[in-house]
Short mmCIF file of C-alpha atoms in Angstrom, two decimals:
data_model
loop_
_atom_site.label_atom_id
_atom_site.label_comp_id
_atom_site.label_asym_id
_atom_site.label_seq_id
_atom_site.Cartn_x
_atom_site.Cartn_y
_atom_site.Cartn_z
CA MET I 27 37.06 -26.28 48.63
CA THR I 28 36.56 -24.29 45.52
CA SER I 29 37.24 -20.50 45.98
CA PRO I 30 34.87 -17.94 45.19
CA LEU I 31 37.03 -16.48 42.44
CA ALA I 32 37.51 -19.85 40.85
CA LYS I 33 33.73 -20.20 40.63
CA ALA I 34 33.37 -16.89 38.78
CA SER I 35 35.91 -17.90 36.44
CA HIS I 36 34.17 -21.26 35.77
CA THR I 37 30.66 -19.36 35.43
CA SER I 38 32.45 -16.94 33.01
CA ASP I 39 34.05 -19.59 30.88
CA ARG I 40 30.51 -21.40 30.65
CA LEU I 41 28.88 -18.25 29.45
CA ALA I 42 31.59 -17.70 26.92
CA ASN I 43 30.81 -21.20 25.18
CA SER I 44 27.06 -20.62 25.65
CA PRO I 45 24.86 -20.12 22.56
CA LEU I 46 22.85 -17.48 24.71
CA ILE I 47 25.47 -14.76 24.05
CA ILE I 48 24.77 -14.95 20.44
CA PRO I 49 23.11 -11.78 19.45
CA GLU I 50 21.23 -13.30 16.42
CA LEU I 51 20.22 -16.35 18.25
CA LEU I 52 18.92 -14.37 21.07
CA ARG I 53 16.97 -12.30 18.76
CA ALA I 54 15.35 -15.13 17.11
CA ILE I 55 14.68 -16.40 20.62
CA PHE I 56 13.05 -13.10 21.77
CA GLU I 57 11.10 -12.37 18.72
CA TRP I 58 8.61 -14.98 20.12
CA LEU I 59 8.03 -13.18 23.63
CA PRO I 60 5.14 -10.91 24.19
CA ARG I 61 6.10 -7.15 24.56
CA GLY I 62 5.43 -7.33 28.33
CA GLN I 63 7.97 -10.13 28.84
CA LEU I 64 10.62 -8.25 26.91
CA THR I 65 10.91 -5.40 29.29
CA ALA I 66 11.64 -8.13 32.12
CA THR I 67 14.04 -9.76 29.79
CA ALA I 68 16.11 -6.75 29.28
CA GLN I 69 16.95 -6.56 33.03
CA VAL I 70 18.90 -9.74 32.72
CA CYS I 71 22.30 -8.46 31.59
CA ALA I 72 23.84 -5.87 29.19
CA LEU I 73 23.84 -8.10 26.41
CA TRP I 74 20.54 -9.17 26.63
CA SER I 75 19.08 -5.51 27.17
CA ALA I 76 20.99 -4.32 23.87
CA VAL I 77 19.30 -7.04 22.00
CA VAL I 78 15.69 -6.40 23.52
CA LEU I 79 16.00 -2.88 23.01
CA ASP I 80 16.79 -3.22 19.23
CA LEU I 81 13.74 -5.45 19.11
CA ILE I 82 11.41 -2.96 20.78
CA TRP I 83 12.56 0.20 19.14
CA GLU I 84 12.92 -1.41 15.44
CA ASN I 85 9.34 -0.72 14.54
CA VAL I 86 7.70 2.50 15.82
CA PRO I 87 3.97 3.32 15.44
CA GLU I 88 4.26 6.95 16.47
CA LEU I 89 7.01 9.54 16.81
CA ARG I 90 5.69 10.63 20.16
CA HIS I 91 7.14 7.45 21.63
CA LEU I 92 10.55 8.39 20.76
CA ILE I 93 10.27 12.15 21.55
CA SER I 94 8.79 11.44 25.02
CA THR I 95 12.14 9.86 25.92
CA TYR I 96 13.80 13.15 25.65
CA SER I 97 11.12 15.03 27.69
CA GLU I 98 7.56 14.31 28.92
CA VAL I 99 5.12 15.29 26.27
CA THR I 100 1.53 16.57 27.05
CA GLU I 101 -1.45 16.98 24.87
CA GLN I 102 -3.82 19.84 24.37
CA TRP I 103 -6.71 20.21 22.02
CA ILE I 104 -6.95 23.46 19.96
CA GLY I 105 -10.09 24.65 18.07
CA ASP I 106 -9.92 26.33 14.70
CA ALA I 107 -12.83 27.42 12.29
CA ASP I 108 -12.77 25.98 8.73
CA ASP I 109 -14.12 27.68 5.64
CA ASP I 110 -17.86 26.87 6.59
CA PHE I 111 -17.12 28.32 10.19
CA ARG I 112 -17.04 25.04 12.11
CA THR I 113 -14.90 24.26 14.78
CA ILE I 114 -12.07 21.72 14.00
CA MET I 115 -10.25 20.34 17.10
CA THR I 116 -6.58 19.28 16.82
CA GLU I 117 -4.52 17.46 19.18
CA VAL I 118 -1.10 19.51 19.54
CA LEU I 119 1.71 17.76 21.38
CA ASP I 120 4.24 19.83 23.38
CA PHE I 121 6.76 19.64 26.15
CA ARG I 122 5.52 19.60 29.88
CA ASP I 123 8.51 21.59 30.97
CA ILE I 124 11.88 21.95 29.00
CA SER I 125 13.30 24.62 31.12
CA LEU I 126 16.14 22.13 32.39
CA GLY I 127 16.82 20.30 29.06
CA GLY I 128 16.04 16.93 28.12
CA ARG I 129 17.63 13.56 27.58
CA TRP I 130 19.40 14.06 24.29
CA ASP I 131 21.66 11.11 24.52
CA VAL I 132 18.75 8.64 25.28
CA LEU I 133 16.46 9.94 22.26
CA LEU I 134 19.82 9.55 20.00
CA SER I 135 20.36 6.09 21.38
CA TYR I 136 17.01 5.12 20.54
CA GLY I 137 16.77 6.60 17.22
CA ARG I 138 19.53 4.87 16.09
CA ARG I 139 17.63 1.62 16.58
CA ILE I 140 14.49 2.38 14.70
CA ARG I 141 14.33 0.91 11.23
CA THR I 142 10.49 1.34 10.60
CA LEU I 143 8.38 4.56 11.44
CA ALA I 144 4.97 5.59 10.89
CA ILE I 145 3.90 9.50 11.51
CA SER I 146 -0.12 9.64 11.52
CA ASP I 147 -2.19 12.53 13.14
CA GLU I 148 0.70 13.83 15.04
CA THR I 149 0.81 17.84 15.50
CA TYR I 150 3.67 19.22 17.60
CA ALA I 151 3.83 22.82 18.73
CA PRO I 152 6.23 24.81 16.93
CA GLU I 153 8.40 25.28 19.89
CA VAL I 154 8.99 21.53 19.88
CA VAL I 155 9.89 21.28 16.40
CA GLU I 156 12.50 24.58 16.73
CA HIS I 157 13.94 23.16 20.11
CA LEU I 158 14.57 19.67 18.27
CA LYS I 159 16.01 21.00 15.36
CA SER I 160 18.46 23.14 17.10
CA ARG I 161 19.78 20.18 19.36
CA LEU I 162 20.23 18.31 16.15
CA GLU I 163 22.08 20.76 14.47
CA GLY I 164 24.48 21.22 17.29
CA SER I 165 24.80 17.31 17.79
CA GLU I 166 27.76 15.44 17.07
CA GLY I 167 25.83 12.40 16.02
CA GLY I 168 25.30 13.67 12.64
CA SER I 169 22.48 15.55 10.56
CA SER I 170 19.60 12.84 10.63
CA LEU I 171 17.61 11.99 14.00
CA LEU I 172 16.98 8.57 12.72
CA PRO I 173 20.33 7.36 10.91
CA ASN I 174 19.57 3.74 10.28
CA LEU I 175 15.65 4.31 9.21
CA ARG I 176 14.78 2.19 6.23
CA ALA I 177 11.00 2.35 6.07
CA LEU I 178 8.89 5.63 6.56
CA SER I 179 5.23 6.12 6.22
CA PHE I 180 3.41 9.30 7.22
CA ASP I 181 0.42 11.83 6.52
CA VAL I 182 0.88 15.25 4.99
CA ASP I 183 -2.95 16.40 5.86
CA SER I 184 -1.60 19.27 8.34
CA ASP I 185 0.04 22.32 7.15
CA GLY I 186 1.98 22.87 10.42
CA PRO I 187 5.63 22.49 11.05
CA GLY I 188 7.15 19.72 8.86
CA LEU I 189 8.65 17.11 10.89
CA VAL I 190 10.05 15.30 8.10
CA GLU I 191 11.95 18.15 6.57
CA SER I 192 12.54 20.03 9.82
CA LEU I 193 13.87 17.19 11.90
CA SER I 194 15.82 15.46 8.83
CA ILE I 195 14.05 12.22 9.82
CA ILE I 196 14.73 11.03 5.89
CA PRO I 197 18.27 9.41 6.14
CA ALA I 198 20.33 8.55 2.67
CA GLY I 199 19.78 4.94 3.26
CA LEU I 200 15.90 5.09 3.35
CA GLN I 201 14.51 2.23 1.08
CA THR I 202 10.75 2.55 1.64
CA LEU I 203 8.88 6.08 1.38
CA HIS I 204 5.00 6.04 1.76
CA VAL I 205 3.17 9.48 1.78
CA SER I 206 -0.49 9.86 2.17
CA ALA I 207 -3.06 12.38 2.37
CA LYS I 208 -6.92 12.09 2.87
CA THR I 209 -7.68 15.83 2.14
CA LEU I 210 -5.58 18.53 1.72
CA ASP I 211 -6.51 22.45 1.49
CA ARG I 212 -5.70 24.16 -1.59
CA LYS I 213 -3.68 26.65 0.31
CA SER I 214 -1.49 24.14 2.11
CA THR I 215 2.07 24.20 1.27
CA ALA I 216 2.88 20.90 3.08
CA HIS I 217 3.38 18.78 -0.06
CA ARG I 218 5.44 21.51 -1.89
CA ARG I 219 7.72 21.89 1.24
CA LEU I 220 8.18 18.06 1.49
CA LEU I 221 9.08 17.54 -2.07
CA GLU I 222 11.35 20.51 -2.01
CA HIS I 223 13.14 18.93 1.08
CA LEU I 224 13.33 15.57 -0.93
CA THR I 225 15.00 16.99 -4.02
CA THR I 226 17.87 18.21 -1.54
CA LYS I 227 18.00 15.08 0.61
CA ALA I 228 17.09 12.18 -2.00
CA PRO I 229 17.79 9.07 -0.46
CA SER I 230 20.17 7.07 -2.58
CA GLN I 231 18.91 3.36 -1.86
CA LEU I 232 15.07 4.14 -2.26
CA SER I 233 13.39 1.24 -3.87
CA ASP I 234 9.85 1.76 -2.82
CA MET I 235 7.94 5.11 -3.15
CA SER I 236 4.17 5.77 -2.88
CA PHE I 237 2.17 8.97 -2.93
CA ILE I 238 -1.40 8.12 -2.04
CA GLY I 239 -4.36 10.45 -2.19
CA HIS I 240 -7.50 11.37 -3.79
CA GLY I 241 -9.33 14.73 -4.95
CA ILE I 242 -6.29 16.79 -4.30
CA PHE I 243 -5.10 19.58 -6.50
CA PHE I 244 -1.58 20.64 -7.40
CA ASP I 245 -0.12 23.48 -9.39
CA LYS I 246 2.44 22.88 -12.15
CA VAL I 247 5.39 23.54 -9.78
CA THR I 248 4.40 20.81 -7.44
CA TYR I 249 4.15 18.44 -10.29
CA GLY I 250 7.41 19.57 -11.22
CA LEU I 251 8.90 18.69 -8.09
CA HIS I 252 7.30 15.47 -7.81
CA SER I 253 8.72 14.43 -11.05
CA LYS I 254 12.45 15.49 -10.06
CA VAL I 255 12.00 13.51 -6.95
CA VAL I 256 11.51 10.24 -8.67
CA ALA I 257 13.65 10.87 -11.55
CA GLN I 258 16.17 11.11 -8.79
CA CYS I 259 15.86 7.74 -7.62
CA ARG I 260 15.38 6.18 -10.88
CA GLY I 261 18.52 4.00 -10.56
CA THR I 262 17.18 2.15 -7.50
CA LEU I 263 13.12 2.19 -7.82
CA ARG I 264 11.37 -0.93 -8.23
CA THR I 265 8.15 0.07 -6.69
CA LEU I 266 6.21 3.35 -7.52
CA ASP I 267 2.58 4.46 -6.41
CA VAL I 268 1.64 7.93 -7.70
CA SER I 269 -2.12 7.76 -7.46
CA MET I 270 -2.08 11.00 -5.44
CA PHE I 271 -1.17 12.59 -8.66
CA SER I 272 -3.29 12.81 -11.93
CA LEU I 273 -0.95 12.05 -14.76
CA THR I 274 -0.76 12.67 -18.34
CA ALA I 275 1.67 11.42 -20.63
CA GLU I 276 3.59 14.62 -20.78
CA ARG I 277 4.14 14.40 -16.88
CA LEU I 278 5.10 10.73 -17.15
CA GLN I 279 7.92 11.91 -19.53
CA GLU I 280 9.08 14.36 -17.14
CA ILE I 281 9.98 11.50 -14.90
CA GLY I 282 12.11 9.54 -17.56
CA SER I 283 12.50 6.12 -18.26
CA ILE I 284 13.06 3.72 -15.23
CA PRO I 285 14.00 0.29 -16.71
CA SER I 286 14.29 -1.32 -13.14
CA LEU I 287 10.50 -0.54 -12.14
CA THR I 288 8.53 -3.66 -11.77
CA HIS I 289 5.45 -2.36 -9.78
CA LEU I 290 3.41 0.72 -10.86
CA SER I 291 0.12 2.16 -9.63
CA MET I 292 -1.29 5.33 -11.34
CA ILE I 293 -4.19 7.59 -12.12
CA GLN I 294 -5.02 9.21 -15.43
CA ASP I 295 -5.97 12.87 -15.26
CA ARG I 296 -9.46 13.53 -15.30
CA ALA I 297 -9.62 16.29 -17.35
CA ALA I 298 -8.04 14.04 -20.18
CA GLU I 299 -9.82 13.24 -23.49
CA HIS I 300 -10.29 9.90 -24.79
CA THR I 301 -7.57 10.06 -27.41
CA ASP I 302 -4.90 10.88 -24.50
CA ARG I 303 -5.70 7.42 -22.87
CA GLU I 304 -3.63 5.74 -25.70
CA ARG I 305 -0.90 8.40 -25.35
CA LEU I 306 -0.45 7.50 -21.68
CA LEU I 307 -0.56 3.88 -21.86
CA ARG I 308 2.33 3.88 -24.64
CA ALA I 309 4.19 5.97 -22.28
CA VAL I 310 4.03 3.53 -19.72
CA THR I 311 5.41 0.73 -21.86
CA ARG I 312 8.16 2.75 -23.31
CA LEU I 313 9.36 4.25 -19.94
CA PHE I 314 8.67 1.29 -17.79
CA PRO I 315 8.99 -1.97 -20.14
CA HIS I 316 9.89 -4.59 -17.16
CA LEU I 317 6.71 -4.15 -15.42
CA HIS I 318 5.36 -7.22 -13.42
CA SER I 319 2.50 -5.27 -11.84
CA LEU I 320 0.55 -2.46 -13.13
CA GLY I 321 -2.38 -0.79 -11.50
CA VAL I 322 -4.09 1.95 -13.30
CA ALA I 323 -7.28 4.12 -13.19
CA LEU I 324 -8.45 5.30 -16.73
CA ILE I 325 -11.53 7.45 -15.62
CA GLY I 326 -12.27 10.25 -17.99
CA GLN I 327 -14.54 13.27 -17.82
CA GLU I 328 -17.66 12.07 -15.83
CA THR I 329 -19.97 14.05 -18.23
CA HIS I 330 -18.84 11.62 -21.03
CA PRO I 331 -18.09 8.31 -19.59
CA TRP I 332 -15.89 6.01 -21.75
CA ALA I 333 -17.11 2.44 -22.51
CA THR I 334 -13.62 0.53 -22.60
CA CYS I 335 -13.02 -2.62 -24.45
CA ILE I 336 -10.42 -4.79 -22.75
CA SER I 337 -8.66 -5.60 -26.08
CA ASP I 338 -7.83 -1.98 -26.91
CA VAL I 339 -6.22 -1.77 -23.50
CA MET I 340 -4.34 -4.80 -24.11
CA ARG I 341 -3.04 -3.79 -27.51
CA MET I 342 -1.44 -0.76 -25.67
CA LEU I 343 0.25 -2.83 -22.89
CA GLU I 344 1.19 -5.65 -24.94
CA PRO I 345 5.10 -4.50 -25.06
CA CYS I 346 5.00 -5.27 -21.22
CA LEU I 347 5.73 -9.05 -21.69
CA GLU I 348 6.44 -9.62 -18.09
CA LEU I 349 2.92 -8.35 -16.61
CA ARG I 350 1.92 -10.94 -13.78
CA ASN I 351 -0.58 -8.60 -11.99
CA LEU I 352 -3.07 -6.34 -14.03
CA ARG I 353 -5.67 -4.00 -12.30
CA ILE I 354 -7.48 -1.39 -14.34
CA ARG I 355 -10.43 1.02 -13.22
CA CYS I 356 -12.45 2.61 -15.91
CA ASN I 357 -15.99 4.39 -16.20
CA TYR I 358 -17.52 1.39 -18.01
CA TRP I 359 -16.30 -1.84 -19.41
CA LYS I 360 -17.44 -3.46 -22.63
CA PRO I 361 -18.35 -7.40 -22.19
CA LEU I 362 -15.35 -9.62 -22.10
CA THR I 363 -15.43 -11.72 -24.63
CA LYS I 364 -13.86 -15.18 -25.74
CA GLU I 365 -11.51 -13.31 -28.31
CA ASP I 366 -10.46 -10.94 -25.85
CA VAL I 367 -9.57 -14.02 -23.16
CA ARG I 368 -7.52 -15.61 -26.22
CA TYR I 369 -5.70 -12.62 -26.72
CA LEU I 370 -4.94 -12.26 -22.84
CA GLY I 371 -3.58 -16.05 -22.94
CA GLU I 372 -1.36 -15.25 -25.51
CA ALA I 373 -0.01 -11.90 -24.47
CA TRP I 374 0.59 -12.65 -20.76
CA PRO I 375 0.21 -16.28 -20.02
CA LEU I 376 1.71 -16.20 -16.46
CA MET I 377 -1.07 -13.94 -15.14
CA GLU I 378 -1.64 -14.11 -11.17
CA GLU I 379 -3.68 -11.20 -10.46
CA PHE I 380 -6.38 -9.74 -12.90
CA ASP I 381 -9.05 -7.22 -12.06
CA LEU I 382 -11.52 -5.18 -14.08
CA ASP I 383 -13.16 -2.46 -11.72
CA GLN I 384 -15.97 -0.32 -13.10
CA VAL I 385 -16.52 3.13 -11.71
CA ASP I 386 -19.92 3.71 -13.17
CA ARG I 387 -22.48 2.40 -10.67
CA TRP I 388 -25.29 3.17 -12.47
CA THR I 389 -24.73 0.90 -15.49
CA GLU I 390 -25.20 -2.84 -14.74
CA PRO I 391 -22.32 -5.13 -15.27
CA ASN I 392 -22.38 -7.38 -18.69
CA THR I 393 -19.74 -9.89 -18.27
CA HIS I 394 -21.44 -13.38 -18.41
CA PHE I 395 -20.35 -16.15 -15.74
CA GLY I 396 -19.30 -18.49 -18.63
CA ILE I 397 -16.37 -16.50 -19.12
CA LEU I 398 -14.67 -17.75 -15.99
CA GLN I 399 -14.34 -21.35 -17.72
CA ASP I 400 -12.74 -19.56 -20.78
CA LEU I 401 -10.00 -17.82 -18.24
CA ALA I 402 -9.47 -21.08 -16.34
CA ARG I 403 -8.56 -22.61 -19.76
CA ILE I 404 -5.60 -19.99 -19.95
CA TRP I 405 -4.48 -19.23 -16.47
CA SER I 406 -5.40 -22.49 -14.72
CA GLN I 407 -2.00 -22.88 -13.23
CA THR I 408 -1.16 -19.15 -12.40
CA LEU I 409 -4.38 -17.04 -11.44
CA LYS I 410 -4.68 -16.41 -7.74
CA LYS I 411 -6.81 -13.28 -7.63
CA LEU I 412 -9.83 -12.33 -10.45
CA GLY I 413 -11.89 -9.11 -10.34
CA LEU I 414 -14.71 -8.96 -13.06
CA PRO I 415 -18.13 -6.93 -13.42
CA LEU I 416 -20.13 -9.98 -13.69
CA VAL I 417 -23.70 -9.78 -14.82
CA SER I 418 -26.29 -11.60 -12.35
CA ILE I 419 -29.31 -11.64 -14.81
CA THR I 420 -27.76 -14.58 -17.12
CA SER I 421 -27.91 -18.36 -17.33
CA ILE I 422 -25.38 -19.97 -15.09
CA PRO I 423 -23.15 -22.81 -16.69
CA ASP I 424 -23.91 -26.45 -15.68
CA PRO I 425 -21.03 -27.45 -13.36
CA ALA I 426 -20.99 -30.99 -15.18
CA TYR I 427 -19.51 -29.25 -18.30
CA VAL I 428 -16.51 -27.54 -16.32
CA GLU I 429 -13.50 -28.87 -18.14
CA VAL I 430 -10.63 -27.01 -16.51
CA LYS I 431 -10.33 -25.74 -13.12
CA PHE I 432 -8.31 -23.08 -11.22
CA LYS I 433 -5.53 -24.67 -9.33
CA LYS I 434 -4.68 -21.64 -7.37
CA LEU I 435 -7.31 -19.13 -7.44
CA ASP I 436 -8.37 -17.92 -4.00
CA THR I 437 -10.30 -14.53 -4.51
CA LEU I 438 -12.86 -13.45 -6.84
CA SER I 439 -14.03 -9.81 -6.73
CA VAL I 440 -17.76 -9.24 -7.97
CA GLU I 441 -18.89 -6.09 -9.32
CA TYR I 442 -21.64 -4.13 -7.60
CA CYS I 443 -24.41 -6.43 -8.56
CA ASP I 444 -26.31 -8.90 -6.30
CA LEU I 445 -27.53 -12.21 -7.30
CA GLU I 446 -31.10 -13.21 -7.61
CA ASP I 447 -32.21 -15.67 -4.93
CA GLU I 448 -32.87 -18.62 -7.09
CA GLN I 449 -29.33 -18.24 -8.68
CA VAL I 450 -27.31 -18.75 -5.26
CA GLU I 451 -27.34 -22.38 -5.52
CA ALA I 452 -26.41 -22.86 -8.95
CA VAL I 453 -23.58 -20.21 -8.86
CA THR I 454 -22.36 -21.94 -5.73
CA ASP I 455 -22.06 -25.53 -7.48
CA PHE I 456 -20.72 -23.68 -10.64
CA LEU I 457 -18.01 -22.02 -8.64
CA THR I 458 -17.10 -24.83 -6.51
CA ALA I 459 -16.59 -26.91 -9.70
CA LEU I 460 -14.50 -24.18 -11.14
CA SER I 461 -12.31 -23.62 -8.18
CA PRO I 462 -11.96 -26.70 -5.78
CA GLY I 463 -9.86 -24.84 -3.19
CA PRO I 464 -10.97 -22.30 -0.78
CA LEU I 465 -12.59 -18.94 -2.64
CA ARG I 466 -13.04 -15.78 -1.02
CA ILE I 467 -15.74 -13.62 -2.59
CA LYS I 468 -14.91 -10.06 -2.20
CA ARG I 469 -16.76 -6.44 -2.77
CA LEU I 470 -19.90 -7.63 -1.10
CA CYS I 471 -21.34 -4.36 -0.92
CA ASP I 472 -21.80 -1.08 -2.85
CA PRO I 473 -20.11 2.18 -2.15
CA HIS I 474 -23.13 3.46 -0.33
CA GLY I 475 -22.85 0.46 2.08
CA TYR I 476 -25.73 -1.85 0.76
CA ILE I 477 -24.89 -5.48 1.21
CA TYR I 478 -25.22 -8.05 -1.38
CA TRP I 479 -26.79 -10.47 0.76
CA ASN I 480 -27.11 -13.48 -1.80
CA TRP I 481 -23.40 -13.07 -2.47
CA SER I 482 -22.88 -13.08 1.10
CA ARG I 483 -24.83 -16.26 1.29
CA LEU I 484 -22.90 -17.89 -1.29
CA SER I 485 -19.58 -16.84 0.22
CA ASN I 486 -20.58 -18.26 3.53
CA SER I 487 -21.86 -21.55 1.84
CA MET I 488 -18.75 -22.02 -0.21
CA GLU I 489 -16.64 -21.63 2.94
CA THR I 490 -18.59 -24.15 4.94
CA ALA I 491 -18.56 -26.53 2.39
CA TRP I 492 -14.77 -26.10 1.84
CA LYS I 493 -14.25 -26.77 5.51
CA ALA I 494 -16.31 -29.78 5.65
CA ASN I 495 -14.57 -31.22 2.54
CA SER I 496 -11.23 -30.69 4.28
CA ASP I 497 -12.25 -32.08 7.53
CA SER I 498 -13.63 -35.30 5.84
CA HIS I 499 -10.31 -35.92 4.24
CA ALA I 500 -8.19 -35.25 7.35
#
């Protein structure tokens, strides 16, 4: 009879040769499990527990999930009056009872596992921030609460205690940083404090940086700090979105050249004059010559809207020979012509996304449907997404005369102008002939919420027809 010791030894040998002790394989299997089952799986053994915990804590949607592992967190609503004497309620997070201390080792253990973190609408009592900051400063685990964090996104709407800078959340190895703000009081110092922190704690591997927000005003010092932060990362940056800041050619020059940059999104200073546009775009091509993707809002002073010709913009951007995605917003576009299309094909023959967005909602779009056939001639093999200010009051080309079709086009964005009832069928037939694959129609309502019912009908009709055609060939 086999002894218990021999059985245990045999079991251990089998487990040692089993693929179920390979962490990479276990991770690939556990990624398919629902989150509820992962908790039970973590109880099997120490090895499985470590792999499961890595999965659970890899992506954290809110910082409170981590902080609550240290000590129980409670919520309380605090009211404050704004400039119009309206009461604004804010949820403030605080420790229920920290008198006996917390589980610092547990918090650090989970914090080391976090790779992606989002901080949104989280306001903590100053006592919480100060307590965690003091524990971190006296910790042997290092100066960063999340040493292995690689992607961070957060809002800076609040002017309360800065979690990011106070708790040293940004480690040296951070690769992606997304900062957003919906609104920000002019008296707020949140942005400046964050930028000052980044100038002293700039990540050495940052490749993707974005500052997104609208209608925010900054002083000269804040602009200077932002330029310094971006310039410090110029050796590694690949993607940069600075649509939170209104830019001029001079402000771009402060950032300096970033030859490695391939994706850029930006907004021109609204106070700029018409002649400043060329200087700004010339600076873009000089400082970032290897762009693959460019999104830029060229919105001038609202009292003097500019009518923009795409050929003028192309002439300024032509040195960026590697462009694949081009998205431009302006007050009002002049009609896109056959000559413009020919110029586009010569400058950027491999375009994948092309979008001309018009801000002025009171001026009717003026590009005719027939230009789509011309665009198909130059980008039939590459174009995937297209946005144009198409005019609805025009004759629709006959589908029988479609010579070249889009092979990859999957999205068509239409500009704030509905079709006439009698045009729906003709436009449907023309688009179906021009782009035989599934085509999604976007921007089916205006900024005020008015729905373009005929474009919606057309979109549903094309989707139904495509599905029926696919089923018949299945």
